[in-house]
CSV table of C-alpha atoms and ligand atoms in Angstrom, one decimal:
chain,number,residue,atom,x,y,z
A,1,UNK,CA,0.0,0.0,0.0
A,2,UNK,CA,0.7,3.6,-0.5
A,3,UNK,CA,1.0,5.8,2.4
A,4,UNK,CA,1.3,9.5,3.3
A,5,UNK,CA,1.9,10.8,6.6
A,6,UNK,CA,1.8,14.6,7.4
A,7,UNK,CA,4.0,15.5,10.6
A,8,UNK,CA,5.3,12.1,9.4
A,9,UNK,CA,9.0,13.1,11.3
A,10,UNK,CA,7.5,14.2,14.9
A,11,UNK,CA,6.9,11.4,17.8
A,12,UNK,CA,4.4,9.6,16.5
A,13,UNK,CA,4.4,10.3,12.7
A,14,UNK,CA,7.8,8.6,12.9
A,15,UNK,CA,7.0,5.5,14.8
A,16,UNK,CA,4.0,5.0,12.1
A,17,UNK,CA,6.1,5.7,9.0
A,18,UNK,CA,8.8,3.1,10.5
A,19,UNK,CA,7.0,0.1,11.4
A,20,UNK,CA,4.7,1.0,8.1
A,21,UNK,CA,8.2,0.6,6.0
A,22,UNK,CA,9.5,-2.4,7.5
A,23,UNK,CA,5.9,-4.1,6.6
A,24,UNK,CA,7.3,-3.6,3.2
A,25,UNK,CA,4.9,-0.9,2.1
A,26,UNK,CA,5.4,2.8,0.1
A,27,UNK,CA,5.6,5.7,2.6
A,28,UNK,CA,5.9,9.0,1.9
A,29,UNK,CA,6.5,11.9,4.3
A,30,UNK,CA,6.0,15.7,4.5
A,31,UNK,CA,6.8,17.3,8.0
A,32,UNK,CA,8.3,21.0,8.3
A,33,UNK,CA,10.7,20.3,10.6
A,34,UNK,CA,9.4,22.7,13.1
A,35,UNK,CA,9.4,19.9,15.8
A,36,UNK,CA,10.1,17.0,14.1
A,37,UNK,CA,13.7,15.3,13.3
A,38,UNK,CA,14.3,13.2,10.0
A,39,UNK,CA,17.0,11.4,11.1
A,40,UNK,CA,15.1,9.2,12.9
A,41,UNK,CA,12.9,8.0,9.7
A,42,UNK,CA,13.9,4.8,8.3
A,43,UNK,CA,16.0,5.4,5.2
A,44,UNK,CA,13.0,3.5,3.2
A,45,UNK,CA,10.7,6.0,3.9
A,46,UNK,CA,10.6,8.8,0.9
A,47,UNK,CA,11.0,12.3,2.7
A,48,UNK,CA,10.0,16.0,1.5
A,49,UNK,CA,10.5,18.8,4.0
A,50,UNK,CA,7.1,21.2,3.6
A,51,UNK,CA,4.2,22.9,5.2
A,52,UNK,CA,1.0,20.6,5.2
A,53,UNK,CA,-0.5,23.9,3.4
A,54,UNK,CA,1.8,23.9,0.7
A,55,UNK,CA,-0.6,22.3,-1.8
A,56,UNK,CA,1.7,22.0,-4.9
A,57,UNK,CA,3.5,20.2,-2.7
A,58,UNK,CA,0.6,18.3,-1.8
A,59,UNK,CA,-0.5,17.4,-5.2
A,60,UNK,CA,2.9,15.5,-6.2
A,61,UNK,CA,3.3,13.6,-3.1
A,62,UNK,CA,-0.7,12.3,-2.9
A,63,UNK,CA,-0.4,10.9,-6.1
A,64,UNK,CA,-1.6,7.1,-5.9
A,65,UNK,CA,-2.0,7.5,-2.1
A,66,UNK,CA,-4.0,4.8,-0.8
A,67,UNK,CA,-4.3,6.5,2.9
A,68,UNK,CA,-3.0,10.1,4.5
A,69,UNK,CA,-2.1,9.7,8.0
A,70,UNK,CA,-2.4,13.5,8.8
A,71,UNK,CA,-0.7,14.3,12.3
A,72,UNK,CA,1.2,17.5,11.1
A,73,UNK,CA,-0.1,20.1,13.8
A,74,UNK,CA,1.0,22.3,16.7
A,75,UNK,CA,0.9,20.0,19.7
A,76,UNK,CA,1.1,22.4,23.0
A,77,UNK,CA,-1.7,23.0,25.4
A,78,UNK,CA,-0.2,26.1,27.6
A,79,UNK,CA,1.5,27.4,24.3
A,80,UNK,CA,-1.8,27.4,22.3
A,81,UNK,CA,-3.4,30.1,24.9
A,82,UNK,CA,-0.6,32.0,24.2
A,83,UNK,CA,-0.6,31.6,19.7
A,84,UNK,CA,-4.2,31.0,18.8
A,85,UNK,CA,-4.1,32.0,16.0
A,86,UNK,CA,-1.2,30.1,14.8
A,87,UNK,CA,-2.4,27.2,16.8
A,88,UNK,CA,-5.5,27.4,14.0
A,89,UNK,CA,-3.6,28.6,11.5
A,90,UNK,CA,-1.9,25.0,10.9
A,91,UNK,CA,-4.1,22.8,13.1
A,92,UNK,CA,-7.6,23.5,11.2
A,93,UNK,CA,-5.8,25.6,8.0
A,94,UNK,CA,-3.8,22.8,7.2
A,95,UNK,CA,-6.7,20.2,7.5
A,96,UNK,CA,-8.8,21.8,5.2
A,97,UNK,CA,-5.5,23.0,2.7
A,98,UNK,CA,-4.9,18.7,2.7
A,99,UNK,CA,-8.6,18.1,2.6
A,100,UNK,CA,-8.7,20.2,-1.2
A,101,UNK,CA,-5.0,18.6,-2.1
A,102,UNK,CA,-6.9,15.1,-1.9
A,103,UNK,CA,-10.0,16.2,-3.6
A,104,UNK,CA,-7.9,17.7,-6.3
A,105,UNK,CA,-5.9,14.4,-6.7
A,106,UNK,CA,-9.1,12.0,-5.7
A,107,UNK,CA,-7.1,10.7,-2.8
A,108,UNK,CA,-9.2,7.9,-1.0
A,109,UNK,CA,-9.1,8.0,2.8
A,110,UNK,CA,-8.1,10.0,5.4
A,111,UNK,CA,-7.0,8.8,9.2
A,112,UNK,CA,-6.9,12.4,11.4
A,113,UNK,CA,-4.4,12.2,14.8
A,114,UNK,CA,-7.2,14.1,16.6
A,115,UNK,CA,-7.0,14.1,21.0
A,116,UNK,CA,-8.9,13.2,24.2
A,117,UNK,CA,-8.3,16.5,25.4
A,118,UNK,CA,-11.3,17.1,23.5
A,119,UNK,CA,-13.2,15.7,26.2
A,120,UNK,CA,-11.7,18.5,29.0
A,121,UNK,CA,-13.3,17.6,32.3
A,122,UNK,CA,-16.2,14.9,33.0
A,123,UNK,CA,-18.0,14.2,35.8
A,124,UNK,CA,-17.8,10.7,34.4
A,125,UNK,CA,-15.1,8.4,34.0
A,126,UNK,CA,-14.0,6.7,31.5
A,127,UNK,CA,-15.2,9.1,28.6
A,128,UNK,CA,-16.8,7.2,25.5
A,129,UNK,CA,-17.0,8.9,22.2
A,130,UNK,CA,-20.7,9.8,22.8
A,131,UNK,CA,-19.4,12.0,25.5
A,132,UNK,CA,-20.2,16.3,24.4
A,133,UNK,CA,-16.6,18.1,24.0
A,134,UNK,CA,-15.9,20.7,27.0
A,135,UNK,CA,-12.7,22.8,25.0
A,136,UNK,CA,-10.9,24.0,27.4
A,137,UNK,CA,-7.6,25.1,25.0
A,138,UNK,CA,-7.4,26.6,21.4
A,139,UNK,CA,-5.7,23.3,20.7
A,140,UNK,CA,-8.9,21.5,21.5
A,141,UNK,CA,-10.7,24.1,19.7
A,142,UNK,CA,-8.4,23.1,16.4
A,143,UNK,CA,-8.5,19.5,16.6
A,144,UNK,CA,-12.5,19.6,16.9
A,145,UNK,CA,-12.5,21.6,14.2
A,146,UNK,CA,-10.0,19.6,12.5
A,147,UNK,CA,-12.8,16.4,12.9
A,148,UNK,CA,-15.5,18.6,11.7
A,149,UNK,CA,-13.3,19.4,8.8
A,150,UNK,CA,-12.8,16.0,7.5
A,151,UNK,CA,-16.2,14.5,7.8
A,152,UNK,CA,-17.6,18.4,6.8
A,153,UNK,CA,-15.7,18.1,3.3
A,154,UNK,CA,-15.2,14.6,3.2
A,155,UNK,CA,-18.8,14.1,2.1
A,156,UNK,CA,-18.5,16.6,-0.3
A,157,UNK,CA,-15.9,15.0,-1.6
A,158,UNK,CA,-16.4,11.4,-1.9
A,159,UNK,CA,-13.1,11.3,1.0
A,160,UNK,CA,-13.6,8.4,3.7
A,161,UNK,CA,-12.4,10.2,6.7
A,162,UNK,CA,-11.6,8.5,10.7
A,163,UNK,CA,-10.4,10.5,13.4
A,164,UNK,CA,-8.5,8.7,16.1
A,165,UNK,CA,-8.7,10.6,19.6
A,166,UNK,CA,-5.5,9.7,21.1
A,167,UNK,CA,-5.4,10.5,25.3
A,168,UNK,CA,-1.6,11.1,26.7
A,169,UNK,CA,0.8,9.4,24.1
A,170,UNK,CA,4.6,8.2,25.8
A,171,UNK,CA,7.5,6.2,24.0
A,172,UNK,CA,10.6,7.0,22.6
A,173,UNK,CA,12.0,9.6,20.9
A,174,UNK,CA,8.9,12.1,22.4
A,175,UNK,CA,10.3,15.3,22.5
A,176,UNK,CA,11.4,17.2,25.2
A,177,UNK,CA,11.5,20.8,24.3
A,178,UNK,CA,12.5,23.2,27.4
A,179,UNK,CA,9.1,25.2,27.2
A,180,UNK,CA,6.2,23.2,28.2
A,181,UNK,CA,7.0,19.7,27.6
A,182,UNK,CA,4.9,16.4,28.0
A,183,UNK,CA,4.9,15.4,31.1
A,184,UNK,CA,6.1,11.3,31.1
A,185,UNK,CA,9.6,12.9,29.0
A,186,UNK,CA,10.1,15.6,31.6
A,187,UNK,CA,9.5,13.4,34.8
A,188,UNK,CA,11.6,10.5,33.7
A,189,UNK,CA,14.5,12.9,32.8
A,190,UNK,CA,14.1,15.2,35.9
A,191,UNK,CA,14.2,11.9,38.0
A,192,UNK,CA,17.3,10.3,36.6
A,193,UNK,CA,19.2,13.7,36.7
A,194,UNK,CA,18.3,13.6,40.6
A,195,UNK,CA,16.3,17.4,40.1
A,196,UNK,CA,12.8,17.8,41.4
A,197,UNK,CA,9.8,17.3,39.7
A,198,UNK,CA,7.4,20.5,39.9
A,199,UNK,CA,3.4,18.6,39.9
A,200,UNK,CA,0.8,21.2,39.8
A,201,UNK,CA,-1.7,20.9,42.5
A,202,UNK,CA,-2.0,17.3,44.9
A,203,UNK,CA,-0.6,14.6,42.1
A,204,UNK,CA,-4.2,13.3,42.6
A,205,UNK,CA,-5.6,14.3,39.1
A,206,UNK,CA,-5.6,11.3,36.6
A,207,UNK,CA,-4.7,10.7,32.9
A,208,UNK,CA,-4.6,7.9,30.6
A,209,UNK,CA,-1.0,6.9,29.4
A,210,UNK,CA,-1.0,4.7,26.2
A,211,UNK,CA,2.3,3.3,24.7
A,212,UNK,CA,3.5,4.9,21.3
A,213,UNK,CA,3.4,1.6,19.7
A,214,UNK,CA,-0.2,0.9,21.1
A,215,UNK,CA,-1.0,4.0,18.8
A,216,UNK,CA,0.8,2.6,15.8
A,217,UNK,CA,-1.6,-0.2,16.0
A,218,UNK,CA,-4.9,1.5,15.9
A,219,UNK,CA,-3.6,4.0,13.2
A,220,UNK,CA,-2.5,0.9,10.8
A,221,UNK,CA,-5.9,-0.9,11.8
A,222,UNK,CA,-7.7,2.2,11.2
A,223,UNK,CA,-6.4,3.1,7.9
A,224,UNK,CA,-7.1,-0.2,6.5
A,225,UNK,CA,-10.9,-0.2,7.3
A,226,UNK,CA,-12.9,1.1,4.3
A,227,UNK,CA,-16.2,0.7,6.9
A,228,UNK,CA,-14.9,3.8,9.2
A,229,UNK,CA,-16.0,6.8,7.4
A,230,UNK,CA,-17.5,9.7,10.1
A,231,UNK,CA,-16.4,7.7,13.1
A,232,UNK,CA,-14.3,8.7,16.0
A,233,UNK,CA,-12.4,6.2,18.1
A,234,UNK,CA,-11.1,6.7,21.5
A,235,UNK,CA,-7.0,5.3,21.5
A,236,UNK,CA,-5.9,5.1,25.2
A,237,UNK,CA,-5.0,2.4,27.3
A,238,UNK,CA,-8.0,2.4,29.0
A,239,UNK,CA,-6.3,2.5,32.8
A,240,UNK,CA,-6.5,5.6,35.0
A,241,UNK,CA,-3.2,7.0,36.6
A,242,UNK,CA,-2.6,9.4,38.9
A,243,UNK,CA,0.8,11.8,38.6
A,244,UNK,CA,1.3,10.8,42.4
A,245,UNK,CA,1.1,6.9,40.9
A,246,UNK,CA,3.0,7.7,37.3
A,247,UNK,CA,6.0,9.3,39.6
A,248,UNK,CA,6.1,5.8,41.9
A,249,UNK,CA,6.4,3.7,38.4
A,250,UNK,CA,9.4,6.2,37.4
A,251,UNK,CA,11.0,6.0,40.7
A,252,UNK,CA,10.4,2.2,40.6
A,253,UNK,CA,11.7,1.8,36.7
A,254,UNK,CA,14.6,4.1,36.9
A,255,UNK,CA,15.5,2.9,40.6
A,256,UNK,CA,15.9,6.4,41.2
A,257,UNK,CA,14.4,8.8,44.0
A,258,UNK,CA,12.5,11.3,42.3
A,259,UNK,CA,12.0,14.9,44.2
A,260,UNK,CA,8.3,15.9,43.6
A,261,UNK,CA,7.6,19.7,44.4
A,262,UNK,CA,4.0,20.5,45.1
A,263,UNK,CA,2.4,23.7,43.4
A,264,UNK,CA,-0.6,25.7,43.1
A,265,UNK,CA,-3.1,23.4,41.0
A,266,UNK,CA,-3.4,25.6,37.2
A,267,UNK,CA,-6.4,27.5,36.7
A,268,UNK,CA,-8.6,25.1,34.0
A,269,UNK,CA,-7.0,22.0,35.4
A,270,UNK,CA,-8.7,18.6,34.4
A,271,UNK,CA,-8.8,16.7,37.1
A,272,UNK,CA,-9.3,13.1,35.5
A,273,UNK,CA,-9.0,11.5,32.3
A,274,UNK,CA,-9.4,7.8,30.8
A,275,UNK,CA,-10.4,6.8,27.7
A,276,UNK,CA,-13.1,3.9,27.3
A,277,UNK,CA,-11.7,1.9,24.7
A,278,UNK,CA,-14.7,-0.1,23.6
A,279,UNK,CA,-15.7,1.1,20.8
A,280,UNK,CA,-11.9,0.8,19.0
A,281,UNK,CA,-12.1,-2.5,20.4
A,282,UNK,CA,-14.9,-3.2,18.6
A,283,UNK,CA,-14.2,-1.7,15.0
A,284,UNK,CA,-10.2,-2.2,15.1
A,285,UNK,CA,-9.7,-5.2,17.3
A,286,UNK,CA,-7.2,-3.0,19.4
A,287,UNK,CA,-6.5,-4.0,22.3
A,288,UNK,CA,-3.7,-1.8,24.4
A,289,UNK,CA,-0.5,-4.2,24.5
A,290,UNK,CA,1.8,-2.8,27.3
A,291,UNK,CA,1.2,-1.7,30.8
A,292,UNK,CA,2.5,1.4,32.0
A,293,UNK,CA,5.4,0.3,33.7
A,294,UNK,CA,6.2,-2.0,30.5
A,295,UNK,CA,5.8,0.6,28.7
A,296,UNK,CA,8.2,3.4,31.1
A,297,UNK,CA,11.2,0.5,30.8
A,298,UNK,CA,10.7,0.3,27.1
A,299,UNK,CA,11.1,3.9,26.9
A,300,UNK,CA,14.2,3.7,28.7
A,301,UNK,CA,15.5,1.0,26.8
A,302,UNK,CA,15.2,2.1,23.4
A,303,UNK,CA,15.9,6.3,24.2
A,304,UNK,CA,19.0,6.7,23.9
A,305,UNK,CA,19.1,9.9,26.0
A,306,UNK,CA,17.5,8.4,28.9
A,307,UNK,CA,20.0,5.3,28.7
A,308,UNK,CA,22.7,8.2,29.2
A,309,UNK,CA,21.4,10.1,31.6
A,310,UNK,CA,20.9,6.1,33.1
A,311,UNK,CA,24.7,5.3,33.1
A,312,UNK,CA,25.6,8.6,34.6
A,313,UNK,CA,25.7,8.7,38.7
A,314,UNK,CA,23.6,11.1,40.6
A,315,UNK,CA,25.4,14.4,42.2
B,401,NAD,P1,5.0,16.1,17.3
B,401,NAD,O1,5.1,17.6,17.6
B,401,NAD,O2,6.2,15.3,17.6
B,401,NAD,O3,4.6,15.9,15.8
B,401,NAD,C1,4.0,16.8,15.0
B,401,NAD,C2,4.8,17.0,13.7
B,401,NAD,O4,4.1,17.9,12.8
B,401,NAD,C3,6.2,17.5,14.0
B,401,NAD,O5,7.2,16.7,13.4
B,401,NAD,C4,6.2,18.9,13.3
B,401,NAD,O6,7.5,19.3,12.8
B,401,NAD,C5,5.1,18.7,12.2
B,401,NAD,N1,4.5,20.0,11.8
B,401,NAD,C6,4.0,21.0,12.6
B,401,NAD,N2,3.5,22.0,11.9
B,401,NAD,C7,3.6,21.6,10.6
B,401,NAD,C8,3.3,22.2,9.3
B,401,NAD,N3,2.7,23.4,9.3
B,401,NAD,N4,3.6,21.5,8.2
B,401,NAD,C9,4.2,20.3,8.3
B,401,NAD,N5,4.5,19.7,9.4
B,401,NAD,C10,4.3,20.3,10.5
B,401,NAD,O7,3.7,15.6,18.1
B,401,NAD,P2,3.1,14.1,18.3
B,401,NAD,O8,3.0,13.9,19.7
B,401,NAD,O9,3.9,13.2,17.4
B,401,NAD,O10,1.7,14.3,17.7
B,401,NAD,C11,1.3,13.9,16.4
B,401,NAD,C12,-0.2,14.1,16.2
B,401,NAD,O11,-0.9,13.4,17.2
B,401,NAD,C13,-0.6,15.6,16.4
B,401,NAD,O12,-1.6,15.9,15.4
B,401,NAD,C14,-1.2,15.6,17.7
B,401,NAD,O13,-2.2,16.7,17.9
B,401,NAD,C15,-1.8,14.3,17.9
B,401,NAD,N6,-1.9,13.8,19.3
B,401,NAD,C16,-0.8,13.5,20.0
B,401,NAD,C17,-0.9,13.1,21.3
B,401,NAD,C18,0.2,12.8,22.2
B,401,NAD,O14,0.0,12.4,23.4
B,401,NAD,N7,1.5,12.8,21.7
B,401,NAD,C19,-2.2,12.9,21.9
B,401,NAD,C20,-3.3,13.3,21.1
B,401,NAD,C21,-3.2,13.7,19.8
């Protein structure tokens, strides 16, 4: 088959596009580089550096696509307050400047990266996909939009379109950039340096932690379905974790003492998340494959800056 991933070279985009290449099949890349790192792509996977709105650009590479994996986007809660209107300009401006590409070229199928951030904060727990959005970001704003977007023109356009909500994604090679960055990166490396860990309000508050490859999985399922047009499908592991319990699993993977800091609890704060999982159960047969703390040694494993930072001693 004949793949195109957009954000193709970020954390997940590159886990996809690798495992979709050594399954033997055509993939094709287009990622701007504003986040994301090439080198880690697979040298079988074709790569154009681009903006997802660059339709020319688009045209050529979605020629004989089969699926478009489209995770290109800005991916900060905190940083989206700050640059709405970039956060829109590329999150929904660059779903709808694909969506046209792939009418122009008659592309088939679309699979969206959407989130479970979506979902803010519910009384109850674990959210299904019935559950009405509470948007509590401009980045939840723009990946709503971005769902509305692809089923909107997608019907217009004779485009089969899925959006994946993915809840808190972790694996290697996730980024770690000094502003704002996701939260199992930053506590694993803070713990194995010795620093303290700043949690913001008790470490009570609960999200759902699902393994990159996990994620792989529905997205491959997903884009091989030609019965999922207009659905969304919850991706998480299912399993609620507190950031009081997520910090014991570090301490106890690492073997390290970690030094958490209590703050003031941020204004907006969700206090839980999980994902009910049934429904990608049921249409994509996923079933999460790692536990948490399977999934925290894998990451240390197979990162090679955490394996440093592991055969360094603590000052
Ligand atoms: P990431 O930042 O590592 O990947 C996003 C990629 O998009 C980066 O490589 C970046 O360079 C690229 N990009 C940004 N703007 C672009 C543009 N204008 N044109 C082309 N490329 C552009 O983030 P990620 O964690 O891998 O997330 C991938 C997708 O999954 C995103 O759409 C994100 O919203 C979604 N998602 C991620 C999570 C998670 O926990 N990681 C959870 C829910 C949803």
């Amino acid at each position: 088959m004949n793949y195109l991933i957009t954000g193709g070279a970020g954390f997940i985009g590159r886990h996809l596009a690798n495992r979709l290449a050594a399954l033997g099949h055509n993939v094709r890349v287009i990622d701007d580089l504003s986040a994301g790192e090439k080198e880690a792509l697979d040298s079988r996977v074709l790569f154009t550096r681009g903006d997802v709105r660059d339709q020319p650009k688009l045209w050529t590479l979605l020629h004989e696509i089969d699926v478009v994996y489209h995770l290109a986007a800005k991916v900060s809660l905190p940083q989206s307050i700050l640059y709405p209107r970039e956060y829109n300009d590329v999150n929904v401006g660059g779903t709808v400047a694909l969506m046209e590409a792939m009418r122009a070229i008659a592309a088939p199928r679309i699979v969206l990266a959407s989130s479970g951030t979506i979902y803010g904060d519910q009384k109850r727990q674990p959210v299904d996909e019935q559950v009405s959005p509470d948007l509590r970001t401009p980045y939840a704003v723009s990946k709503l939009a971005a769902e509305d977007y692809i089923f909107t023109l997608g019907r217009h356009y004779g485009i089969e379109a899925v959006a994946l909500r993915i809840f808190n994604a972790y694996g290697p090679g996730q980024a770690l950039p000094p502003a704002y960055p996701p939260v199992v990166p930053q506590l694993l490396s803070r713990t194995l340096q010795g620093g303290s860990l700043v949690v913001y309000g008790d470490g009570r508050q609960t999200r759902d932690y699902v393994y990159v490859s996990d994620v792989v999985d529905a997205l491959i399922a997903a884009g091989l379905r030609d019965d999922l047009d207009g659905e969304v499908i919850n991706i998480g592991s299912g399993v609620e974790t507190s950031v009081n319990d997520l910090i014991g699993l570090i301490e106890e993977v690492t073997g390290r003492k970690a030094h958490a800091l209590y703050n003031e609890e941020q204004s907006g704060g969700v206090r839980r998340l999980v994902a009910d999982v049934g429904k990608a159960e049921r249409l994509l047969g996923f079933r999460p494959q790692k536990s948490l703390a399977q999934g925290l040694r894998l990451t240390l494993e197979e990162d090679e800056r955490f394996r440093a930072l592991l055969a360094q001693p603590v000052v």
